[in-house]
């Protein structure tokens, strides 16, 4: 288990993180911040919902235990609701609106085009592409115009734990028969994606935040794909 230093095309499958990896999350957050501020400026009596969305993000980020009898998401809605003095239904509606639904309209404009090209190149060469994310996957992936071989979200009852728990990688191996050495995890955060890969015994690649630095990596991978020397 190590950071990928060879060709990404030497693996049988690549497991992608989604948020911040297949699209630039900072660009999305700036876009959504303006939408949030504009909406709640016109609806000041509902301003607490805005703070509930922020609190939910923080709760999701710091959550360190598996779901019990309920789904992971339901537990987090209830936990956030208690912290904010709101009903779980109000928190759920705000989160679904501002974290899940409205960003879909803008996600394609935030897509990491280099990552999308690499994703397509891998699939063309018969290398599996899977998604392992802490958030729901399918609608975002469709909005990005990408199709994966399998999706593993922490919010699925079968998974129910957040990174850096490696359960998503373990489930991919259980479902496909791949071994740890067959997989490469690509993400944007070493503390989450890299650590999950290390715990699962898989290699990993952490993408830089800078668009320019990423493009240099993608140029190298496209050269590898064409049979050139790295």
PDB file of C-alpha atoms in Angstrom:
ATOM      1  CA  UNK A   1       0.000   0.000   0.000  1.00  0.00           C
ATOM      2  CA  UNK A   2       1.640   3.210  -1.169  1.00  0.00           C
ATOM      3  CA  UNK A   3       1.016   6.395  -3.062  1.00  0.00           C
ATOM      4  CA  UNK A   4       0.849   5.626  -6.773  1.00  0.00           C
ATOM      5  CA  UNK A   5       4.187   6.310  -8.419  1.00  0.00           C
ATOM      6  CA  UNK A   6       3.758   4.226 -11.541  1.00  0.00           C
ATOM      7  CA  UNK A   7       1.100   4.152 -14.233  1.00  0.00           C
ATOM      8  CA  UNK A   8      -2.560   4.452 -13.268  1.00  0.00           C
ATOM      9  CA  UNK A   9      -3.194   2.061 -16.160  1.00  0.00           C
ATOM     10  CA  UNK A  10      -1.389  -0.784 -14.394  1.00  0.00           C
ATOM     11  CA  UNK A  11      -4.336  -1.443 -12.036  1.00  0.00           C
ATOM     12  CA  UNK A  12      -7.390  -3.579 -12.675  1.00  0.00           C
ATOM     13  CA  UNK A  13      -9.715  -0.942 -11.247  1.00  0.00           C
ATOM     14  CA  UNK A  14      -9.645   2.643 -10.032  1.00  0.00           C
ATOM     15  CA  UNK A  15     -11.856   3.756  -7.157  1.00  0.00           C
ATOM     16  CA  UNK A  16     -12.731   7.439  -7.317  1.00  0.00           C
ATOM     17  CA  UNK A  17     -13.818   9.809  -4.609  1.00  0.00           C
ATOM     18  CA  UNK A  18     -16.482  12.175  -5.961  1.00  0.00           C
ATOM     19  CA  UNK A  19     -16.755  15.547  -4.210  1.00  0.00           C
ATOM     20  CA  UNK A  20     -13.592  17.563  -4.712  1.00  0.00           C
ATOM     21  CA  UNK A  21     -12.164  14.911  -7.034  1.00  0.00           C
ATOM     22  CA  UNK A  22     -14.414  14.608 -10.074  1.00  0.00           C
ATOM     23  CA  UNK A  23     -15.452  18.240  -9.724  1.00  0.00           C
ATOM     24  CA  UNK A  24     -13.862  21.284  -8.114  1.00  0.00           C
ATOM     25  CA  UNK A  25     -15.647  21.609  -4.795  1.00  0.00           C
ATOM     26  CA  UNK A  26     -14.411  25.107  -3.966  1.00  0.00           C
ATOM     27  CA  UNK A  27     -15.909  26.473  -7.173  1.00  0.00           C
ATOM     28  CA  UNK A  28     -19.198  24.772  -6.325  1.00  0.00           C
ATOM     29  CA  UNK A  29     -19.209  26.134  -2.780  1.00  0.00           C
ATOM     30  CA  UNK A  30     -18.695  29.698  -3.974  1.00  0.00           C
ATOM     31  CA  UNK A  31     -21.591  29.275  -6.405  1.00  0.00           C
ATOM     32  CA  UNK A  32     -23.892  27.814  -3.767  1.00  0.00           C
ATOM     33  CA  UNK A  33     -22.902  30.418  -1.164  1.00  0.00           C
ATOM     34  CA  UNK A  34     -24.301  33.155  -3.382  1.00  0.00           C
ATOM     35  CA  UNK A  35     -27.494  31.162  -3.916  1.00  0.00           C
ATOM     36  CA  UNK A  36     -27.879  30.578  -0.175  1.00  0.00           C
ATOM     37  CA  UNK A  37     -27.274  34.202   0.774  1.00  0.00           C
ATOM     38  CA  UNK A  38     -29.663  35.439  -1.911  1.00  0.00           C
ATOM     39  CA  UNK A  39     -32.418  33.069  -0.828  1.00  0.00           C
ATOM     40  CA  UNK A  40     -32.208  33.677   2.912  1.00  0.00           C
ATOM     41  CA  UNK A  41     -31.898  37.444   2.434  1.00  0.00           C
ATOM     42  CA  UNK A  42     -35.426  37.208   1.053  1.00  0.00           C
ATOM     43  CA  UNK A  43     -36.548  34.719   3.735  1.00  0.00           C
ATOM     44  CA  UNK A  44     -34.913  35.995   6.957  1.00  0.00           C
ATOM     45  CA  UNK A  45     -37.313  34.099   9.220  1.00  0.00           C
ATOM     46  CA  UNK A  46     -35.838  30.864   7.860  1.00  0.00           C
ATOM     47  CA  UNK A  47     -32.205  31.848   8.405  1.00  0.00           C
ATOM     48  CA  UNK A  48     -31.779  29.067  10.958  1.00  0.00           C
ATOM     49  CA  UNK A  49     -32.015  26.573   8.104  1.00  0.00           C
ATOM     50  CA  UNK A  50     -28.844  28.068   6.612  1.00  0.00           C
ATOM     51  CA  UNK A  51     -26.971  27.469   9.846  1.00  0.00           C
ATOM     52  CA  UNK A  52     -28.434  23.952   9.995  1.00  0.00           C
ATOM     53  CA  UNK A  53     -26.921  23.183   6.577  1.00  0.00           C
ATOM     54  CA  UNK A  54     -23.531  24.422   7.778  1.00  0.00           C
ATOM     55  CA  UNK A  55     -23.845  22.412  10.985  1.00  0.00           C
ATOM     56  CA  UNK A  56     -24.829  19.270   9.074  1.00  0.00           C
ATOM     57  CA  UNK A  57     -21.698  19.550   6.924  1.00  0.00           C
ATOM     58  CA  UNK A  58     -19.568  19.792  10.039  1.00  0.00           C
ATOM     59  CA  UNK A  59     -21.384  16.870  11.686  1.00  0.00           C
ATOM     60  CA  UNK A  60     -20.868  14.749   8.542  1.00  0.00           C
ATOM     61  CA  UNK A  61     -17.184  15.697   8.416  1.00  0.00           C
ATOM     62  CA  UNK A  62     -16.485  14.807  12.057  1.00  0.00           C
ATOM     63  CA  UNK A  63     -18.808  11.788  12.423  1.00  0.00           C
ATOM     64  CA  UNK A  64     -16.732   8.840  13.588  1.00  0.00           C
ATOM     65  CA  UNK A  65     -19.143   6.020  14.328  1.00  0.00           C
ATOM     66  CA  UNK A  66     -21.158   3.587  12.190  1.00  0.00           C
ATOM     67  CA  UNK A  67     -24.910   3.805  11.861  1.00  0.00           C
ATOM     68  CA  UNK A  68     -26.861   1.837  14.453  1.00  0.00           C
ATOM     69  CA  UNK A  69     -30.451   0.790  13.819  1.00  0.00           C
ATOM     70  CA  UNK A  70     -31.224   3.772  11.576  1.00  0.00           C
ATOM     71  CA  UNK A  71     -29.510   4.892   8.409  1.00  0.00           C
ATOM     72  CA  UNK A  72     -26.393   6.990   8.806  1.00  0.00           C
ATOM     73  CA  UNK A  73     -28.123   9.977   7.265  1.00  0.00           C
ATOM     74  CA  UNK A  74     -31.192   9.762   9.506  1.00  0.00           C
ATOM     75  CA  UNK A  75     -28.977   9.657  12.582  1.00  0.00           C
ATOM     76  CA  UNK A  76     -27.128  12.730  11.391  1.00  0.00           C
ATOM     77  CA  UNK A  77     -30.352  14.604  10.625  1.00  0.00           C
ATOM     78  CA  UNK A  78     -31.593  13.896  14.134  1.00  0.00           C
ATOM     79  CA  UNK A  79     -28.271  14.805  15.737  1.00  0.00           C
ATOM     80  CA  UNK A  80     -28.078  18.094  13.829  1.00  0.00           C
ATOM     81  CA  UNK A  81     -31.715  18.874  14.618  1.00  0.00           C
ATOM     82  CA  UNK A  82     -31.066  18.533  18.355  1.00  0.00           C
ATOM     83  CA  UNK A  83     -28.045  20.830  18.131  1.00  0.00           C
ATOM     84  CA  UNK A  84     -30.013  23.450  16.195  1.00  0.00           C
ATOM     85  CA  UNK A  85     -33.362  23.199  17.980  1.00  0.00           C
ATOM     86  CA  UNK A  86     -35.125  22.250  14.759  1.00  0.00           C
ATOM     87  CA  UNK A  87     -37.122  19.227  13.659  1.00  0.00           C
ATOM     88  CA  UNK A  88     -35.298  16.444  11.791  1.00  0.00           C
ATOM     89  CA  UNK A  89     -37.698  17.039   8.894  1.00  0.00           C
ATOM     90  CA  UNK A  90     -36.652  20.692   8.630  1.00  0.00           C
ATOM     91  CA  UNK A  91     -32.979  19.752   8.644  1.00  0.00           C
ATOM     92  CA  UNK A  92     -33.556  17.021   6.066  1.00  0.00           C
ATOM     93  CA  UNK A  93     -35.430  19.367   3.744  1.00  0.00           C
ATOM     94  CA  UNK A  94     -32.736  22.064   3.976  1.00  0.00           C
ATOM     95  CA  UNK A  95     -29.906  19.579   3.406  1.00  0.00           C
ATOM     96  CA  UNK A  96     -31.634  17.868   0.499  1.00  0.00           C
ATOM     97  CA  UNK A  97     -32.332  21.249  -1.095  1.00  0.00           C
ATOM     98  CA  UNK A  98     -28.948  22.915  -0.668  1.00  0.00           C
ATOM     99  CA  UNK A  99     -26.487  20.016  -0.568  1.00  0.00           C
ATOM    100  CA  UNK A 100     -28.142  17.436  -2.818  1.00  0.00           C
ATOM    101  CA  UNK A 101     -30.641  19.011  -5.228  1.00  0.00           C
ATOM    102  CA  UNK A 102     -29.707  22.571  -6.179  1.00  0.00           C
ATOM    103  CA  UNK A 103     -25.986  21.878  -6.799  1.00  0.00           C
ATOM    104  CA  UNK A 104     -26.914  19.401  -9.551  1.00  0.00           C
ATOM    105  CA  UNK A 105     -27.694  22.335 -11.846  1.00  0.00           C
ATOM    106  CA  UNK A 106     -24.151  23.694 -11.522  1.00  0.00           C
ATOM    107  CA  UNK A 107     -22.018  20.589 -11.069  1.00  0.00           C
ATOM    108  CA  UNK A 108     -21.223  20.105 -14.762  1.00  0.00           C
ATOM    109  CA  UNK A 109     -19.724  23.610 -14.901  1.00  0.00           C
ATOM    110  CA  UNK A 110     -17.464  22.639 -11.977  1.00  0.00           C
ATOM    111  CA  UNK A 111     -16.383  19.307 -13.478  1.00  0.00           C
ATOM    112  CA  UNK A 112     -12.673  18.519 -13.477  1.00  0.00           C
ATOM    113  CA  UNK A 113     -12.309  17.950 -17.205  1.00  0.00           C
ATOM    114  CA  UNK A 114      -8.918  16.297 -16.780  1.00  0.00           C
ATOM    115  CA  UNK A 115     -10.378  13.799 -14.333  1.00  0.00           C
ATOM    116  CA  UNK A 116     -13.264  13.153 -16.723  1.00  0.00           C
ATOM    117  CA  UNK A 117     -10.809  12.457 -19.568  1.00  0.00           C
ATOM    118  CA  UNK A 118      -8.804  10.089 -17.385  1.00  0.00           C
ATOM    119  CA  UNK A 119     -12.017   8.375 -16.249  1.00  0.00           C
ATOM    120  CA  UNK A 120     -12.967   7.767 -19.895  1.00  0.00           C
ATOM    121  CA  UNK A 121      -9.476   6.589 -20.865  1.00  0.00           C
ATOM    122  CA  UNK A 122      -9.468   4.046 -18.056  1.00  0.00           C
ATOM    123  CA  UNK A 123     -12.830   2.661 -19.137  1.00  0.00           C
ATOM    124  CA  UNK A 124     -11.718   2.495 -22.771  1.00  0.00           C
ATOM    125  CA  UNK A 125      -8.812   0.300 -21.667  1.00  0.00           C
ATOM    126  CA  UNK A 126     -11.112  -2.038 -19.746  1.00  0.00           C
ATOM    127  CA  UNK A 127     -10.081  -0.766 -16.318  1.00  0.00           C
ATOM    128  CA  UNK A 128     -12.991  -0.643 -13.895  1.00  0.00           C
ATOM    129  CA  UNK A 129     -14.068   2.701 -12.455  1.00  0.00           C
ATOM    130  CA  UNK A 130     -15.906   2.708  -9.122  1.00  0.00           C
ATOM    131  CA  UNK A 131     -17.073   5.549  -6.870  1.00  0.00           C
ATOM    132  CA  UNK A 132     -16.587   5.548  -3.092  1.00  0.00           C
ATOM    133  CA  UNK A 133     -18.043   8.651  -1.430  1.00  0.00           C
ATOM    134  CA  UNK A 134     -19.330   9.943   1.888  1.00  0.00           C
ATOM    135  CA  UNK A 135     -22.345  11.444   0.076  1.00  0.00           C
ATOM    136  CA  UNK A 136     -25.015  10.091  -2.311  1.00  0.00           C
ATOM    137  CA  UNK A 137     -23.544   9.418  -5.734  1.00  0.00           C
ATOM    138  CA  UNK A 138     -25.891   8.522  -8.586  1.00  0.00           C
ATOM    139  CA  UNK A 139     -27.529  11.885  -9.341  1.00  0.00           C
ATOM    140  CA  UNK A 140     -24.228  13.771  -9.154  1.00  0.00           C
ATOM    141  CA  UNK A 141     -22.510  11.249 -11.389  1.00  0.00           C
ATOM    142  CA  UNK A 142     -25.289  11.515 -13.964  1.00  0.00           C
ATOM    143  CA  UNK A 143     -25.074  15.318 -13.855  1.00  0.00           C
ATOM    144  CA  UNK A 144     -21.320  15.034 -14.433  1.00  0.00           C
ATOM    145  CA  UNK A 145     -21.952  12.892 -17.505  1.00  0.00           C
ATOM    146  CA  UNK A 146     -20.012   9.907 -16.164  1.00  0.00           C
ATOM    147  CA  UNK A 147     -20.960   6.255 -15.744  1.00  0.00           C
ATOM    148  CA  UNK A 148     -19.273   4.076 -13.136  1.00  0.00           C
ATOM    149  CA  UNK A 149     -19.065   0.308 -12.798  1.00  0.00           C
ATOM    150  CA  UNK A 150     -20.309   0.546  -9.216  1.00  0.00           C
ATOM    151  CA  UNK A 151     -21.217   3.147  -6.588  1.00  0.00           C
ATOM    152  CA  UNK A 152     -20.538   2.857  -2.859  1.00  0.00           C
ATOM    153  CA  UNK A 153     -21.893   5.703  -0.718  1.00  0.00           C
ATOM    154  CA  UNK A 154     -21.576   5.972   3.045  1.00  0.00           C
ATOM    155  CA  UNK A 155     -25.282   6.782   3.139  1.00  0.00           C
ATOM    156  CA  UNK A 156     -26.149   3.325   1.768  1.00  0.00           C
ATOM    157  CA  UNK A 157     -27.386   1.008   4.522  1.00  0.00           C
ATOM    158  CA  UNK A 158     -24.953  -1.642   3.355  1.00  0.00           C
ATOM    159  CA  UNK A 159     -22.044   0.690   4.060  1.00  0.00           C
ATOM    160  CA  UNK A 160     -23.136   3.097   6.805  1.00  0.00           C
ATOM    161  CA  UNK A 161     -19.677   4.409   7.741  1.00  0.00           C
ATOM    162  CA  UNK A 162     -17.617   7.379   6.623  1.00  0.00           C
ATOM    163  CA  UNK A 163     -14.046   7.545   5.392  1.00  0.00           C
ATOM    164  CA  UNK A 164     -11.363   6.921   6.483  1.00  0.00           C
ATOM    165  CA  UNK A 165     -13.134   3.671   7.372  1.00  0.00           C
ATOM    166  CA  UNK A 166     -12.147   1.383   4.455  1.00  0.00           C
ATOM    167  CA  UNK A 167     -15.458  -0.490   4.318  1.00  0.00           C
ATOM    168  CA  UNK A 168     -16.316   0.872   0.875  1.00  0.00           C
ATOM    169  CA  UNK A 169     -13.072  -0.453  -0.595  1.00  0.00           C
ATOM    170  CA  UNK A 170     -13.596  -3.757   1.178  1.00  0.00           C
ATOM    171  CA  UNK A 171     -17.099  -4.065  -0.290  1.00  0.00           C
ATOM    172  CA  UNK A 172     -15.771  -3.383  -3.786  1.00  0.00           C
ATOM    173  CA  UNK A 173     -13.259  -6.194  -3.324  1.00  0.00           C
ATOM    174  CA  UNK A 174     -15.939  -8.513  -1.927  1.00  0.00           C
ATOM    175  CA  UNK A 175     -18.251  -7.781  -4.865  1.00  0.00           C
ATOM    176  CA  UNK A 176     -15.648  -8.052  -7.632  1.00  0.00           C
ATOM    177  CA  UNK A 177     -13.020 -10.460  -6.368  1.00  0.00           C
ATOM    178  CA  UNK A 178     -10.297  -7.842  -6.753  1.00  0.00           C
ATOM    179  CA  UNK A 179      -7.360  -7.923  -4.334  1.00  0.00           C
ATOM    180  CA  UNK A 180      -5.925  -4.841  -2.584  1.00  0.00           C
ATOM    181  CA  UNK A 181      -3.071  -4.668  -5.083  1.00  0.00           C
ATOM    182  CA  UNK A 182      -5.549  -4.541  -7.969  1.00  0.00           C
ATOM    183  CA  UNK A 183      -7.077  -1.244  -6.841  1.00  0.00           C
ATOM    184  CA  UNK A 184      -5.989   2.377  -6.966  1.00  0.00           C
ATOM    185  CA  UNK A 185      -7.921   4.916  -4.881  1.00  0.00           C
ATOM    186  CA  UNK A 186      -8.029   8.449  -6.323  1.00  0.00           C
ATOM    187  CA  UNK A 187      -9.174  11.275  -4.068  1.00  0.00           C
ATOM    188  CA  UNK A 188      -8.427  14.804  -2.944  1.00  0.00           C
ATOM    189  CA  UNK A 189      -7.806  14.330   0.796  1.00  0.00           C
ATOM    190  CA  UNK A 190      -5.109  12.183   2.302  1.00  0.00           C
ATOM    191  CA  UNK A 191      -6.800  12.170   5.717  1.00  0.00           C
ATOM    192  CA  UNK A 192      -9.916  10.570   4.195  1.00  0.00           C
ATOM    193  CA  UNK A 193      -9.171   8.935   0.842  1.00  0.00           C
ATOM    194  CA  UNK A 194      -5.508   8.155   1.424  1.00  0.00           C
ATOM    195  CA  UNK A 195      -6.087   6.798   4.907  1.00  0.00           C
ATOM    196  CA  UNK A 196      -8.999   4.617   3.756  1.00  0.00           C
ATOM    197  CA  UNK A 197      -6.733   3.144   1.068  1.00  0.00           C
ATOM    198  CA  UNK A 198      -3.913   2.536   3.526  1.00  0.00           C
ATOM    199  CA  UNK A 199      -6.253   0.725   5.905  1.00  0.00           C
ATOM    200  CA  UNK A 200      -7.518  -1.454   3.045  1.00  0.00           C
ATOM    201  CA  UNK A 201      -3.986  -2.169   1.803  1.00  0.00           C
ATOM    202  CA  UNK A 202      -4.571  -0.382  -1.519  1.00  0.00           C
ATOM    203  CA  UNK A 203      -2.449   2.103  -3.429  1.00  0.00           C
ATOM    204  CA  UNK A 204      -3.769   5.636  -3.696  1.00  0.00           C
ATOM    205  CA  UNK A 205      -3.330   8.924  -5.517  1.00  0.00           C
ATOM    206  CA  UNK A 206      -4.163  12.237  -3.865  1.00  0.00           C
ATOM    207  CA  UNK A 207      -4.893  14.976  -6.377  1.00  0.00           C
ATOM    208  CA  UNK A 208      -3.624  18.494  -5.661  1.00  0.00           C
ATOM    209  CA  UNK A 209      -6.150  21.281  -5.088  1.00  0.00           C
ATOM    210  CA  UNK A 210      -4.627  23.460  -7.817  1.00  0.00           C
ATOM    211  CA  UNK A 211      -6.172  23.102 -11.267  1.00  0.00           C
ATOM    212  CA  UNK A 212      -2.785  23.718 -12.909  1.00  0.00           C
ATOM    213  CA  UNK A 213      -1.035  21.052 -10.815  1.00  0.00           C
ATOM    214  CA  UNK A 214      -3.784  18.576 -11.621  1.00  0.00           C
ATOM    215  CA  UNK A 215      -3.535  19.243 -15.341  1.00  0.00           C
ATOM    216  CA  UNK A 216       0.176  18.416 -15.260  1.00  0.00           C
ATOM    217  CA  UNK A 217      -0.660  15.036 -13.737  1.00  0.00           C
ATOM    218  CA  UNK A 218      -3.382  14.387 -16.298  1.00  0.00           C
ATOM    219  CA  UNK A 219      -1.009  15.236 -19.161  1.00  0.00           C
ATOM    220  CA  UNK A 220       1.394  12.618 -17.802  1.00  0.00           C
ATOM    221  CA  UNK A 221      -1.343   9.983 -17.543  1.00  0.00           C
ATOM    222  CA  UNK A 222      -2.522  10.674 -21.088  1.00  0.00           C
ATOM    223  CA  UNK A 223       1.072  10.188 -22.255  1.00  0.00           C
ATOM    224  CA  UNK A 224       1.152   6.860 -20.396  1.00  0.00           C
ATOM    225  CA  UNK A 225      -2.131   5.890 -22.053  1.00  0.00           C
ATOM    226  CA  UNK A 226      -0.679   6.585 -25.478  1.00  0.00           C
ATOM    227  CA  UNK A 227       2.298   4.368 -24.699  1.00  0.00           C
ATOM    228  CA  UNK A 228       4.753   7.172 -24.071  1.00  0.00           C
ATOM    229  CA  UNK A 229       7.326   7.198 -21.307  1.00  0.00           C
ATOM    230  CA  UNK A 230       6.445   8.730 -17.940  1.00  0.00           C
TER     231      UNK A 230
END
